CSV table of N, CA, C and O in Angstrom, one decimal:
chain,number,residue,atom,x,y,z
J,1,UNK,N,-93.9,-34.8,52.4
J,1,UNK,CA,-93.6,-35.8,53.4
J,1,UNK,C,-94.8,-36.2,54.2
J,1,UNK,O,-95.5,-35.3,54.6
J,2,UNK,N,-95.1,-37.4,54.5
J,2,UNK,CA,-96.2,-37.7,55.2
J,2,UNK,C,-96.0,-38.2,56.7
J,2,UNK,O,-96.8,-38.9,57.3
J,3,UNK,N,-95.0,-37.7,57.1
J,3,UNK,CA,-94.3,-37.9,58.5
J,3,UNK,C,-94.0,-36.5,59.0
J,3,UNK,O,-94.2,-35.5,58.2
J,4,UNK,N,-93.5,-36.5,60.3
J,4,UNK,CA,-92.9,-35.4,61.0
J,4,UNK,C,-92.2,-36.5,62.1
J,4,UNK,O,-92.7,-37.6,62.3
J,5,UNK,N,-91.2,-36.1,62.7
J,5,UNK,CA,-90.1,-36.2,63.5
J,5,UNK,C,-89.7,-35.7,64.0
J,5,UNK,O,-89.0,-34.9,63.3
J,6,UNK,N,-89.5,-35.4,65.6
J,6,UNK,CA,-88.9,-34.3,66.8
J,6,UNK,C,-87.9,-35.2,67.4
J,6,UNK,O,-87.9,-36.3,66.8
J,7,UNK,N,-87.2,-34.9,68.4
J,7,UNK,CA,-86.3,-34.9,69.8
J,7,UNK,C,-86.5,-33.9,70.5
J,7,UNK,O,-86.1,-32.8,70.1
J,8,UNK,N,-87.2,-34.3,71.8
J,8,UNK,CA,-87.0,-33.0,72.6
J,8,UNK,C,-86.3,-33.2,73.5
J,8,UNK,O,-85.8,-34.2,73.8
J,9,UNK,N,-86.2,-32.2,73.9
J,9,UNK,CA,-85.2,-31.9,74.8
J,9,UNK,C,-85.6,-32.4,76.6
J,9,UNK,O,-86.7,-32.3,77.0
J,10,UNK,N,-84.5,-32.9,77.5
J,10,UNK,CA,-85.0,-33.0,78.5
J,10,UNK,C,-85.4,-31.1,79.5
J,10,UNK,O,-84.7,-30.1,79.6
J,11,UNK,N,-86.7,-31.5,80.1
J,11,UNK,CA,-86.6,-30.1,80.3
J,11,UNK,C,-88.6,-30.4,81.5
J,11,UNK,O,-89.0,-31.5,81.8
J,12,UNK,N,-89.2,-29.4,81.7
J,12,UNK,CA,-90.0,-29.5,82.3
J,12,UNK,C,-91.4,-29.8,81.8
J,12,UNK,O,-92.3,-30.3,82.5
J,13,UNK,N,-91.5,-29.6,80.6
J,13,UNK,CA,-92.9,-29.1,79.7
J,13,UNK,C,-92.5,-29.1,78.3
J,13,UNK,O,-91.6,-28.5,77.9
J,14,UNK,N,-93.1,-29.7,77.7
J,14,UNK,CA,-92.8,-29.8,75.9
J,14,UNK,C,-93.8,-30.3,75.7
J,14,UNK,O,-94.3,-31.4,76.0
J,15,UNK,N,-94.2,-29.2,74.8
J,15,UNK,CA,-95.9,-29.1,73.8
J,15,UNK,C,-95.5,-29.9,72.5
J,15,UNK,O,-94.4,-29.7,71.9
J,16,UNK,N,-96.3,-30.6,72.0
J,16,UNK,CA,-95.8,-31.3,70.6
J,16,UNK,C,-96.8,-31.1,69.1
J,16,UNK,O,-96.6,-31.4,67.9
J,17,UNK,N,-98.1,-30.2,69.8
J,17,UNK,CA,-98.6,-29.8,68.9
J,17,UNK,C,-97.5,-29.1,67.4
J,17,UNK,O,-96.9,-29.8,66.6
J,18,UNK,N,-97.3,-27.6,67.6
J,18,UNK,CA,-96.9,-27.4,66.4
J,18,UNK,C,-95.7,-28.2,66.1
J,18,UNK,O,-95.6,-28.2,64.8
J,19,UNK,N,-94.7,-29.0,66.7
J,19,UNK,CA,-93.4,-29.1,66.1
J,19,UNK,C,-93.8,-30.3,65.3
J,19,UNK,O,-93.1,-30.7,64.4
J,20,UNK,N,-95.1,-31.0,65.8
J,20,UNK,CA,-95.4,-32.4,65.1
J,20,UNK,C,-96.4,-32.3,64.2
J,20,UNK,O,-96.7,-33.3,63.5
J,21,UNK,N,-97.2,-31.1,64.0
J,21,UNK,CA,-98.1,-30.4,63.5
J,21,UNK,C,-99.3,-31.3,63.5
J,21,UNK,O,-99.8,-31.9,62.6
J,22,UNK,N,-99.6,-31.2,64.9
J,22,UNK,CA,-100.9,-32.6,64.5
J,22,UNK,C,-101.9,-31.7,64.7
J,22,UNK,O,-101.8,-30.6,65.2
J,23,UNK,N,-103.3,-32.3,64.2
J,23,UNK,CA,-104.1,-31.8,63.9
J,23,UNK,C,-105.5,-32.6,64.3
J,23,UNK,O,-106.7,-32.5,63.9
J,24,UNK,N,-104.9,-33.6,65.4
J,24,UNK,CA,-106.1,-34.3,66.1
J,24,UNK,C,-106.4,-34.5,67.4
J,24,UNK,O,-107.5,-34.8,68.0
J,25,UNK,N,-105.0,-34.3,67.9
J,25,UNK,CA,-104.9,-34.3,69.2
J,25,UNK,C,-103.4,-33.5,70.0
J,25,UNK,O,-102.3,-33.4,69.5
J,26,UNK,N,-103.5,-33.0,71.2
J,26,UNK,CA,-102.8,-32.1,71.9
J,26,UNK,C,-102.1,-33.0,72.8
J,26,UNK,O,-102.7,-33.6,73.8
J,27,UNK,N,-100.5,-33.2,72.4
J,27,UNK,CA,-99.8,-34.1,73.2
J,27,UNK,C,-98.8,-33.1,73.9
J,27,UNK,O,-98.5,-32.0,73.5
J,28,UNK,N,-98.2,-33.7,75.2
J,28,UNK,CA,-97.7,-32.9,76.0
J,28,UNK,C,-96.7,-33.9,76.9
J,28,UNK,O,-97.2,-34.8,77.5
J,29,UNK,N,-95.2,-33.6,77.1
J,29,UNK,CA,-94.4,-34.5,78.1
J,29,UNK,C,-94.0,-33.5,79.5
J,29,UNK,O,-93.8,-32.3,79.4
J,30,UNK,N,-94.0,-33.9,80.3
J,30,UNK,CA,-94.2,-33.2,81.6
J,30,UNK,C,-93.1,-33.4,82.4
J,30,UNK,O,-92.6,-34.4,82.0
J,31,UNK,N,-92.6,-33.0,83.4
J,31,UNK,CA,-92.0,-33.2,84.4
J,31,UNK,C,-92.0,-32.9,85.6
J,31,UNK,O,-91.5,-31.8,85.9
J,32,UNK,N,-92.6,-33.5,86.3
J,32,UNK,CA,-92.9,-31.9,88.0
J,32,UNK,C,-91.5,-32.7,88.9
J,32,UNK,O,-91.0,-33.8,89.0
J,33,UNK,N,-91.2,-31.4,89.5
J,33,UNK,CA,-89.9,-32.1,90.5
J,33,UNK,C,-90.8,-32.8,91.8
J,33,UNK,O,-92.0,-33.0,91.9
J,34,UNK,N,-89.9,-33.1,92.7
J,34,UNK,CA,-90.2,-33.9,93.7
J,34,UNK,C,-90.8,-32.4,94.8
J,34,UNK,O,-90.1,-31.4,95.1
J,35,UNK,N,-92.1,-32.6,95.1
J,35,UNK,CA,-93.0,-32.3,96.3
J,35,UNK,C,-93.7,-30.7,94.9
J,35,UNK,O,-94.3,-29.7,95.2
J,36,UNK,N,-93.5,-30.9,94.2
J,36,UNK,CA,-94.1,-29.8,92.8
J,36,UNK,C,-95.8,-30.5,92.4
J,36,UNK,O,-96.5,-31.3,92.8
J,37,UNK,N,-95.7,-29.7,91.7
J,37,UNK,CA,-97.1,-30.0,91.1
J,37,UNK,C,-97.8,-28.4,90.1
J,37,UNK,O,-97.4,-27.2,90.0
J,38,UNK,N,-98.6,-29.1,89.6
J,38,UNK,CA,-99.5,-28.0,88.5
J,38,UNK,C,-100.1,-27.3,89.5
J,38,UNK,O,-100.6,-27.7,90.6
J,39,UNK,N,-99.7,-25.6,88.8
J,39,UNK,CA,-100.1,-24.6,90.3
J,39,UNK,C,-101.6,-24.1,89.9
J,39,UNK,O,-101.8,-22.9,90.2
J,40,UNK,N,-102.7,-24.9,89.2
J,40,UNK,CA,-103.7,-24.5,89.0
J,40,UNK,C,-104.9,-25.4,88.8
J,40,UNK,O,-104.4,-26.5,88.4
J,41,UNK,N,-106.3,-25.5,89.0
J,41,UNK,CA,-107.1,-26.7,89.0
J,41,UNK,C,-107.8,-26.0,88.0
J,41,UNK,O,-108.3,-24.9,87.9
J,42,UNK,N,-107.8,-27.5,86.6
J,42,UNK,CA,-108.4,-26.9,85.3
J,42,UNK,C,-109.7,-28.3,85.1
J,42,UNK,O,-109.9,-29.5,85.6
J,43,UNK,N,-110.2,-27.6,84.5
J,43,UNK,CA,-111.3,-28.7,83.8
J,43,UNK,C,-111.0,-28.2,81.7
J,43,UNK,O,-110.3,-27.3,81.3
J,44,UNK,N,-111.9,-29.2,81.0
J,44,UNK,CA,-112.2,-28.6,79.7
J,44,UNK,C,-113.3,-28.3,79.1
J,44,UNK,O,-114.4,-28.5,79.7
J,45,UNK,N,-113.2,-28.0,78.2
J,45,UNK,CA,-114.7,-27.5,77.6
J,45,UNK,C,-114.9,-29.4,76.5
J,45,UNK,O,-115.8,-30.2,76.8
J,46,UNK,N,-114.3,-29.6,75.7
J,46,UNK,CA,-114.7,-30.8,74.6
J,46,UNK,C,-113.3,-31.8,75.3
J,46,UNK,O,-113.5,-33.0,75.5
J,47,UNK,N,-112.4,-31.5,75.6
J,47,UNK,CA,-111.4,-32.9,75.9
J,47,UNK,C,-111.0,-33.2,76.0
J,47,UNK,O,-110.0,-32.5,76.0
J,48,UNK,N,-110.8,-34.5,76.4
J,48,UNK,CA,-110.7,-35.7,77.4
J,48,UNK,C,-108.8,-35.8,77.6
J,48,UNK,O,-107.9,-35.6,76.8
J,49,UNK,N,-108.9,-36.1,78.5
J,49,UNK,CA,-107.5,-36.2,78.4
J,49,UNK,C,-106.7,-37.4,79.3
J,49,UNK,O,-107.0,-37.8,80.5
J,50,UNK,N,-105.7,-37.8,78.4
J,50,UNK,CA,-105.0,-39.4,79.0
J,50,UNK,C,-103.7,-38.9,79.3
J,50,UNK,O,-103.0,-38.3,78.6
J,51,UNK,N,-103.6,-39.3,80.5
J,51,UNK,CA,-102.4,-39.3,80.9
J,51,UNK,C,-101.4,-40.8,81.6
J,51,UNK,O,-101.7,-41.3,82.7
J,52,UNK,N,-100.1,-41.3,80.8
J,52,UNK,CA,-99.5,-42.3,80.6
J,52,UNK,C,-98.1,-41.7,82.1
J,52,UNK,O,-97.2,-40.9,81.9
J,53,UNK,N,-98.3,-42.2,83.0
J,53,UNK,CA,-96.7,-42.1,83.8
J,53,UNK,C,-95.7,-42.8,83.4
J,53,UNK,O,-95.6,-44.0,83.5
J,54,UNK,N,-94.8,-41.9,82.9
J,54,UNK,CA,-94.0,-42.8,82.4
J,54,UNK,C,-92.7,-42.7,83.4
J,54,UNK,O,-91.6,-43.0,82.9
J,55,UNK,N,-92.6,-42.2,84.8
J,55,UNK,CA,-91.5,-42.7,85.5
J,55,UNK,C,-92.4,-41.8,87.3
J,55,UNK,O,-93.5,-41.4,87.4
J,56,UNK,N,-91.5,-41.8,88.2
J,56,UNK,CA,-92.4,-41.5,89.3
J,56,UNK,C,-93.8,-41.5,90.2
J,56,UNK,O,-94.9,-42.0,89.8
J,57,UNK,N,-93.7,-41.2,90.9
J,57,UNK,CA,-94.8,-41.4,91.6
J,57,UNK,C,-95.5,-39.7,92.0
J,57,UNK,O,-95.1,-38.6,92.3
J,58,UNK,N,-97.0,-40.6,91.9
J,58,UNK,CA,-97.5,-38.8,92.4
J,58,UNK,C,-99.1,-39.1,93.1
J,58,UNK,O,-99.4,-40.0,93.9
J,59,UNK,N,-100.0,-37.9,92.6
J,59,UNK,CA,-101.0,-37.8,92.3
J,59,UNK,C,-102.0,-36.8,91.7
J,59,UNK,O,-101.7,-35.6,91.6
J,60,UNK,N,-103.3,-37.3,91.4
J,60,UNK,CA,-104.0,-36.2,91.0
J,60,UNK,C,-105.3,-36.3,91.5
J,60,UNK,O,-106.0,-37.3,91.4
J,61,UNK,N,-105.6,-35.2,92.2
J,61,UNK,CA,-107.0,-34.9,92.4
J,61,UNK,C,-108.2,-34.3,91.8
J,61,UNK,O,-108.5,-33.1,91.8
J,62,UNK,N,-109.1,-35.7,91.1
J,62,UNK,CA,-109.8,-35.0,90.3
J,62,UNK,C,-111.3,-35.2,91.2
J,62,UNK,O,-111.8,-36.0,92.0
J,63,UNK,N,-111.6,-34.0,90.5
J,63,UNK,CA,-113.2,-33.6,91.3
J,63,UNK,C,-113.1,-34.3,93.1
J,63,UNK,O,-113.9,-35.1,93.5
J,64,UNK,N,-111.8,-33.6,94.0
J,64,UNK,CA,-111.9,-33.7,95.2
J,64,UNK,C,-111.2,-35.2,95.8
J,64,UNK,O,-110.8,-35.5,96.9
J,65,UNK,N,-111.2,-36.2,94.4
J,65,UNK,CA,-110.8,-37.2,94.6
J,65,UNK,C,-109.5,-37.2,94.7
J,65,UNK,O,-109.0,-36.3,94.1
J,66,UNK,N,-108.5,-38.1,95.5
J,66,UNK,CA,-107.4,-38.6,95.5
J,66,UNK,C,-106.9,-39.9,94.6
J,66,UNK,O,-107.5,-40.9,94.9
J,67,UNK,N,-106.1,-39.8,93.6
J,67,UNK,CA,-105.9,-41.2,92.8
J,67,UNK,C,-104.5,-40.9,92.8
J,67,UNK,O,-104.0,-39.8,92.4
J,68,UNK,N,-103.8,-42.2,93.5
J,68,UNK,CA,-102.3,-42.0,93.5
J,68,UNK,C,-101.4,-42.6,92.1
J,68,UNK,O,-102.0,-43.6,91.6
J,69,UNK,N,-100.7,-42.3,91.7
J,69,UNK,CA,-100.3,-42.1,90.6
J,69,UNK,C,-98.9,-42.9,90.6
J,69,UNK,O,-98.3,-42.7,91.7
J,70,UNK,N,-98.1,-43.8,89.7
J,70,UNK,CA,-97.0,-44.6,89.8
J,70,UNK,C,-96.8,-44.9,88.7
J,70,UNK,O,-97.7,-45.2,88.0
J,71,UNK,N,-95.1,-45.0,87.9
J,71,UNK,CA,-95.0,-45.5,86.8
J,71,UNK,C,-95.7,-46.5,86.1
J,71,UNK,O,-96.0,-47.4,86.8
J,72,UNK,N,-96.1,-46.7,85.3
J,72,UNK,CA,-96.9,-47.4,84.0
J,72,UNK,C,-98.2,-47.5,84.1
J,72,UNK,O,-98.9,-48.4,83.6
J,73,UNK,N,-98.8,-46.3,84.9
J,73,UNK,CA,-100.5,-46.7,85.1
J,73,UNK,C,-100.7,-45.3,84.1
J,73,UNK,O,-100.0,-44.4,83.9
J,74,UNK,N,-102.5,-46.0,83.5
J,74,UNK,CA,-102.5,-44.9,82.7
J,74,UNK,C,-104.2,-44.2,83.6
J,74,UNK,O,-104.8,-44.6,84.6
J,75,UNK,N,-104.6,-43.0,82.9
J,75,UNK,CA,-105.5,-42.5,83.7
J,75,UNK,C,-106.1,-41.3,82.6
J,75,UNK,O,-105.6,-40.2,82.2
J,76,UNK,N,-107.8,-42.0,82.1
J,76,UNK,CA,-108.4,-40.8,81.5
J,76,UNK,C,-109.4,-40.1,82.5
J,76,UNK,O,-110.0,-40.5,83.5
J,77,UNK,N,-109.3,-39.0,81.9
J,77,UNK,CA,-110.0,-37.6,82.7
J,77,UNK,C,-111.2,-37.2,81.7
J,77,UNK,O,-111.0,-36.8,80.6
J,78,UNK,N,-112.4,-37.3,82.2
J,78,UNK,CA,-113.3,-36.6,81.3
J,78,UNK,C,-113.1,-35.4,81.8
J,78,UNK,O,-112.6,-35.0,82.9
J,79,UNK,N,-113.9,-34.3,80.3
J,79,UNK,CA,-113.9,-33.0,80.1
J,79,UNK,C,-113.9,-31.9,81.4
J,79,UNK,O,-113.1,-31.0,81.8
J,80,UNK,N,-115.2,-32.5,81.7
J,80,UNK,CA,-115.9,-31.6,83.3
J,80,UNK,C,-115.0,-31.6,84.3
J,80,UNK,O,-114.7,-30.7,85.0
J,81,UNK,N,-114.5,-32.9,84.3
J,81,UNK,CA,-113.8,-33.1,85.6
J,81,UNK,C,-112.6,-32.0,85.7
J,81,UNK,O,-111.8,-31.7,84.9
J,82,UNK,N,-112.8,-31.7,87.2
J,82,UNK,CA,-112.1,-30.5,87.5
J,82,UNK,C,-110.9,-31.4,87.9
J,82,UNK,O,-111.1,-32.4,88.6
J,83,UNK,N,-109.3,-31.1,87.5
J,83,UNK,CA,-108.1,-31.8,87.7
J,83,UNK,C,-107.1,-30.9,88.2
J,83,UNK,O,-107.1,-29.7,87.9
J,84,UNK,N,-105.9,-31.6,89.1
J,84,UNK,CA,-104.6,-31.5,89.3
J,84,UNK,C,-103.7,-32.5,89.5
J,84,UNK,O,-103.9,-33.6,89.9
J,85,UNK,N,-102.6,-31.9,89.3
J,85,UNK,CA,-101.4,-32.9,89.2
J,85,UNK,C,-100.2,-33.0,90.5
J,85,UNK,O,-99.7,-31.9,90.6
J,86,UNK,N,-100.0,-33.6,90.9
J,86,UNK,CA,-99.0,-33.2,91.7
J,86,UNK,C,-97.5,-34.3,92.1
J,86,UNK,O,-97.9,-35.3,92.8
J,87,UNK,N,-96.5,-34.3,91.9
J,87,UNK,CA,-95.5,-35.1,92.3
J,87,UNK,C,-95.2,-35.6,93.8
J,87,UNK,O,-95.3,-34.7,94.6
J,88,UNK,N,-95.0,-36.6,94.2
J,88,UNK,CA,-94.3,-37.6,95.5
J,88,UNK,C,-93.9,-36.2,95.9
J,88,UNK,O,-93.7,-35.2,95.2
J,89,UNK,N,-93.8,-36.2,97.7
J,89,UNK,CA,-92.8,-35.1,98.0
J,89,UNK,C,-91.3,-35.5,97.8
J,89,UNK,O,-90.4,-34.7,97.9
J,90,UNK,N,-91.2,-36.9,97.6
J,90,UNK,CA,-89.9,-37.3,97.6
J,90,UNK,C,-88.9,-38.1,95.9
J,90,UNK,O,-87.9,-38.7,95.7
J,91,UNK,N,-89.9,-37.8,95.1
J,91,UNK,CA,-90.2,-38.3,93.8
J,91,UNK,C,-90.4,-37.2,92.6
J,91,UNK,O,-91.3,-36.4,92.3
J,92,UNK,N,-89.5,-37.4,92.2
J,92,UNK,CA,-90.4,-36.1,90.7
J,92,UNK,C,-91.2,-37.2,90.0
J,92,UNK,O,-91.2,-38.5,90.3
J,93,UNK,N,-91.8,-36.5,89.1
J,93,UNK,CA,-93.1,-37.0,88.2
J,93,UNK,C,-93.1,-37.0,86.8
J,93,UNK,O,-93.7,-36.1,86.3
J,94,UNK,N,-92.8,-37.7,86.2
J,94,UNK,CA,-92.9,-37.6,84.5
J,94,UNK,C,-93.9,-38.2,83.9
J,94,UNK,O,-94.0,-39.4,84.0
J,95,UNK,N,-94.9,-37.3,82.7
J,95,UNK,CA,-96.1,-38.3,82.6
J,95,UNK,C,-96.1,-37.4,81.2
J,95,UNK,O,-95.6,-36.3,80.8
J,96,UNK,N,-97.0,-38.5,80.6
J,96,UNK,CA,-97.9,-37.7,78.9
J,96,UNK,C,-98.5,-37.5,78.8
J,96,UNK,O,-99.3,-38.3,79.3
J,97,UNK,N,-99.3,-36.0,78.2
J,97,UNK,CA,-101.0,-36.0,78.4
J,97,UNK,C,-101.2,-36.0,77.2
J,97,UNK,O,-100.5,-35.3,76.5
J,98,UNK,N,-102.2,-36.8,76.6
J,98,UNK,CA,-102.5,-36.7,75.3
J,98,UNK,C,-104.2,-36.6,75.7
J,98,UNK,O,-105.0,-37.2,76.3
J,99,UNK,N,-104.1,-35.1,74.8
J,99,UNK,CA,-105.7,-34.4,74.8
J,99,UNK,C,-106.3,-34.8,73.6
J,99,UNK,O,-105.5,-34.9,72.6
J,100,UNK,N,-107.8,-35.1,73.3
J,100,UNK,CA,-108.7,-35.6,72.5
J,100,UNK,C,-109.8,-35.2,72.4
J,100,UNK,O,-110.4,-35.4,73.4
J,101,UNK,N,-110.5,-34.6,71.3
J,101,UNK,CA,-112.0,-34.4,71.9
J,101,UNK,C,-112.8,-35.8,71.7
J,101,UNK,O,-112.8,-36.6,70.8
J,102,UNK,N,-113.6,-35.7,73.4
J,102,UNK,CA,-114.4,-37.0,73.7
J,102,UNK,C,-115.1,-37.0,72.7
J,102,UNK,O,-115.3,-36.0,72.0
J,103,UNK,N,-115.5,-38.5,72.4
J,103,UNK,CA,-116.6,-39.3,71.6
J,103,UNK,C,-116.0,-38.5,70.2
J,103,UNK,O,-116.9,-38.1,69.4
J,104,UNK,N,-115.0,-38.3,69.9
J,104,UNK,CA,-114.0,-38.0,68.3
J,104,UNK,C,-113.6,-39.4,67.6
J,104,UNK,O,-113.5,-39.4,66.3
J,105,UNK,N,-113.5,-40.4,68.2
J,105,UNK,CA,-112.8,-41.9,68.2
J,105,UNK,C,-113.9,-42.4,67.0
J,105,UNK,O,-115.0,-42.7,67.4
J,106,UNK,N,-113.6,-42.6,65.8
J,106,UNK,CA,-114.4,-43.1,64.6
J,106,UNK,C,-114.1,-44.7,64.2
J,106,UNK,O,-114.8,-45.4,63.5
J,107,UNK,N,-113.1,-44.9,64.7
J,107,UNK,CA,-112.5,-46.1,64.7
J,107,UNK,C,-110.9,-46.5,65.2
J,107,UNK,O,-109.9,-45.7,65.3
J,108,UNK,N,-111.1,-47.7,65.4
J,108,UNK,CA,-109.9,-48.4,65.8
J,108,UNK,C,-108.7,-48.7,64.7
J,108,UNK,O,-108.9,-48.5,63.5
J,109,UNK,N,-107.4,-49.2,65.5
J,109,UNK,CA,-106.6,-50.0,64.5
J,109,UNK,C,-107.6,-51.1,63.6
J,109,UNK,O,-107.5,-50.9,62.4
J,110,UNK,N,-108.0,-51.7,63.9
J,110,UNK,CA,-108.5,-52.9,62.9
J,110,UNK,C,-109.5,-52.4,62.1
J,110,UNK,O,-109.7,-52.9,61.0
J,111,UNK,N,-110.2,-51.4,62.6
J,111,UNK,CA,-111.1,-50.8,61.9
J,111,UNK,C,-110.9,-49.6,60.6
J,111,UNK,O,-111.5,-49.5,59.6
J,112,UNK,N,-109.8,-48.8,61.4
J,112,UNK,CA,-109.6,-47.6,60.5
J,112,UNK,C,-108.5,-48.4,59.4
J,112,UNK,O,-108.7,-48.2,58.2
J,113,UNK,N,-107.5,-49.3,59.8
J,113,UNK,CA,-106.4,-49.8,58.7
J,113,UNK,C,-106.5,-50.0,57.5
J,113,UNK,O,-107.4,-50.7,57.1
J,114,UNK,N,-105.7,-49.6,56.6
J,114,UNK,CA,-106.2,-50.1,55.2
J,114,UNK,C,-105.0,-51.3,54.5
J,114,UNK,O,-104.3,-50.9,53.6
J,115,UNK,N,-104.9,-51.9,54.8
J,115,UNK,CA,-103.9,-53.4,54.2
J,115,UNK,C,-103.6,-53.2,52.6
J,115,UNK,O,-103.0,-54.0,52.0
């Protein structure tokens, strides 16, 4: 089979590496409740990571910076950059992180496609 297919479940945290068995990148669906947040400030060693809000309002402070955070905005984080996450105090937070190692990107849709 040259596919894989999940449903997850609603819940706080769901890793999609093994159940999707990918092997290029580290996807992840999140939920922080309202006034929550990631109880740790991480950076990476190789990558980069995008994160898509897909409902709530928040923010994250990366390297001391404040960037406020709102459904449909998207937001890449290089490696070094030291990051957190945190939800509205009045808002939960639901976002995707899809991790990548920087400068991995060999090509695009039009480029990589084969017709």
């Amino acid at each position: 089979m040259n596919y894989n297919k999940i449903t997850i479940a609603d819940g706080a945290r769901a890793e999609l590496h093994d159940s999707l068995k990918l092997t290029g990148a580290e996807i992840s669906v999140n939920v922080l409740p309202a006034g929550g947040g990631v109880p740790f400030v991480h950076s990476h060693k190789q990558n980069e990571e995008i994160y898509a809000v897909l409902e709530g309002r928040g923010t994250a402070l990366i390297d001391g910076e404040r960037v406020d955070l709102k459904a449909n905005d998207w937001l890449r984080i290089s490696p070094s950059a030291k990051r957190q996450i945190f939800a509205a105090a009045d808002k939960p937070l639901k976002y995707l992180c899809i991790q990548v190692k920087e400068n991995s990107l060999e090509g695009y849709t039009l480029t990589d496609a084969v017709l």
